[in-house]
CSV table of C-alpha atoms in Angstrom, one decimal:
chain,number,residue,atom,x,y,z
T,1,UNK,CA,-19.5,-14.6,-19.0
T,2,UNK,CA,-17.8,-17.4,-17.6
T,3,UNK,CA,-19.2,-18.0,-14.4
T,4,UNK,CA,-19.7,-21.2,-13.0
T,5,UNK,CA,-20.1,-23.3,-9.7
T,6,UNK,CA,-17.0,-24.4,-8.1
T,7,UNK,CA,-16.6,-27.3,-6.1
T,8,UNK,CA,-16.9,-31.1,-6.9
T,9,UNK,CA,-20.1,-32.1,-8.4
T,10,UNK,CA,-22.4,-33.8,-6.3
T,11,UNK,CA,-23.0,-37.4,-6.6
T,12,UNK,CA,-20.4,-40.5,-7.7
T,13,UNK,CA,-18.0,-39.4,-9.8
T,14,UNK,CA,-18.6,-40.9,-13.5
T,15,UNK,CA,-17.5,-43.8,-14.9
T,16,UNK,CA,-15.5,-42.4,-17.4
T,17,UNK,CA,-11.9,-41.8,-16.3
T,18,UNK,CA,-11.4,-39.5,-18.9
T,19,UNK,CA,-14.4,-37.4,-17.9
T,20,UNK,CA,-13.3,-37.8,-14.4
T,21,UNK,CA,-9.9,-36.5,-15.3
T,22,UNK,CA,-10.7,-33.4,-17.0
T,23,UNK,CA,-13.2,-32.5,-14.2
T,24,UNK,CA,-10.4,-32.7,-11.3
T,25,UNK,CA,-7.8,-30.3,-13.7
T,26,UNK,CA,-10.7,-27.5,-14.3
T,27,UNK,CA,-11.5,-27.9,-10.4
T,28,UNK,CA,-7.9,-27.5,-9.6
T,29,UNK,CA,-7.3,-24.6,-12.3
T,30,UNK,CA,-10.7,-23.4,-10.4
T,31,UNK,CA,-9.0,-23.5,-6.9
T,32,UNK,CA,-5.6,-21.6,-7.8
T,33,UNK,CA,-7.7,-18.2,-10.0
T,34,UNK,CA,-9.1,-18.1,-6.8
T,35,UNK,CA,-6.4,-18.7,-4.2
T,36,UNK,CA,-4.8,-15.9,-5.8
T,37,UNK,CA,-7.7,-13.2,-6.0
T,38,UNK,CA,-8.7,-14.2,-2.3
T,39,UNK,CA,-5.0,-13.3,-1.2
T,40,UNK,CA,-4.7,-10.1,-2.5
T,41,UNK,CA,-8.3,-9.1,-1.1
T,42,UNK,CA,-6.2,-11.0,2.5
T,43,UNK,CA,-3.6,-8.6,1.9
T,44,UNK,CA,-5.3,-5.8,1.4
T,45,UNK,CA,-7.4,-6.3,4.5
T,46,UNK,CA,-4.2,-7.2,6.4
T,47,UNK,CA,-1.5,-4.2,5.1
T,48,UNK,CA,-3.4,-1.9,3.6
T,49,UNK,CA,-7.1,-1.5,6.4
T,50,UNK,CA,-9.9,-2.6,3.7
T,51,UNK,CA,-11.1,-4.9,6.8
T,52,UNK,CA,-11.4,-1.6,8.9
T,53,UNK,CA,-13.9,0.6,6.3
T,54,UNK,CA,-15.8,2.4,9.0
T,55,UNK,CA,-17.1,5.3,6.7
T,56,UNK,CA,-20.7,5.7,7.0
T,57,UNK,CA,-21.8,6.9,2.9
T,58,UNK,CA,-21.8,4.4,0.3
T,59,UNK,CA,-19.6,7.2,-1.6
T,60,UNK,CA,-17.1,7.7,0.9
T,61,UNK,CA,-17.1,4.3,1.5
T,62,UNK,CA,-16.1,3.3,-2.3
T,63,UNK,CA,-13.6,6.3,-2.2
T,64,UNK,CA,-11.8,4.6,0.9
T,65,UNK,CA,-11.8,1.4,-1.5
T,66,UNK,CA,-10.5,2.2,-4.2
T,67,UNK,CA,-7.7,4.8,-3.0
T,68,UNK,CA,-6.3,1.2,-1.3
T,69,UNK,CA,-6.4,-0.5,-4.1
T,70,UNK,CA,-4.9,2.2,-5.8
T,71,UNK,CA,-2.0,2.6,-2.9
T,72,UNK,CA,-1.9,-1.3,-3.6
T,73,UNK,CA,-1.2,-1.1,-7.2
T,74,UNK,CA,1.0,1.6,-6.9
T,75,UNK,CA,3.5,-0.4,-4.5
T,76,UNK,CA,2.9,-3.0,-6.8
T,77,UNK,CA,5.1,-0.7,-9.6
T,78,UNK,CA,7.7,0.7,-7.7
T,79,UNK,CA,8.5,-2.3,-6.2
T,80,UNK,CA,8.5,-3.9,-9.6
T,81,UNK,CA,10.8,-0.3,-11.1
T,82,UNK,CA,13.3,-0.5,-8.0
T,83,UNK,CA,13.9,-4.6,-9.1
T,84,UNK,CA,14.4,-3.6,-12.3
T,85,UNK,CA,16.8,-0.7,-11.6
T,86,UNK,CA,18.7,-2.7,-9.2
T,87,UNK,CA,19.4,-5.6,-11.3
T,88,UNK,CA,20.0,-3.5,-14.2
T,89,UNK,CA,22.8,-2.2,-11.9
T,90,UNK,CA,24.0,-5.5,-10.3
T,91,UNK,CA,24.1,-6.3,-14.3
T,92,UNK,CA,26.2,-3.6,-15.1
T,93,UNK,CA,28.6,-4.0,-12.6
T,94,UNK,CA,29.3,-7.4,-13.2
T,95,UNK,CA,29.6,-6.9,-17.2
T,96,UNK,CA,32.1,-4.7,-15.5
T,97,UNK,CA,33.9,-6.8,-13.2
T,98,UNK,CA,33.8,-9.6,-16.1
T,99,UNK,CA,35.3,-7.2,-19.1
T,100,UNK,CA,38.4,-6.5,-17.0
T,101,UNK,CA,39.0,-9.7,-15.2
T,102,UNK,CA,38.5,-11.6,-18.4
């Protein structure tokens, strides 16, 4: 499954630089999966109330859960649409500009 103990290993570190070496990358590779899954659960308990889930059934509770994450993800694609739109524009416009200046 892939689970494993972050964290350094306790103890001296071993001899073998190489050893060494390759234990400090899969820590740091560790550190930034997790940096980035611990900030979208932050931001969805800053922007979008999952730190405020007062709802007393394990059901309704869930429902209140996932409807954020849903809300969450879809932000997440009409944010990512109205980029593409706009530069798809900005593009067009300055192909425009371009074809008759040049």
């Amino acid at each position: 499954r892939g689970i494993h103990l972050n964290g350094p290993p306790l103890g001296r570190p071993p001899k073998d630089r190489t050893i060494y070496d390759k234990q400090l990358r899969l820590e740091r590779e560790d550190s930034r999966e997790r940096n980035a899954i611990e900030g979208k659960f932050g931001e969805g308990k800053r922007r979008y109330s999952l730190g405020l889930v007062k709802t007393r059934l394990q059901e309704t509770s869930e429902t209140q859960i996932h409807l954020a994450f849903l809300v969450m993800n879809l932000q997440k694609i009409l944010r990512d649409l109205f980029i593409f739109i706009f530069s798809m524009r900005f593009y067009a416009k300055r192909r425009k500009i371009l074809a008759v200046t040049g």
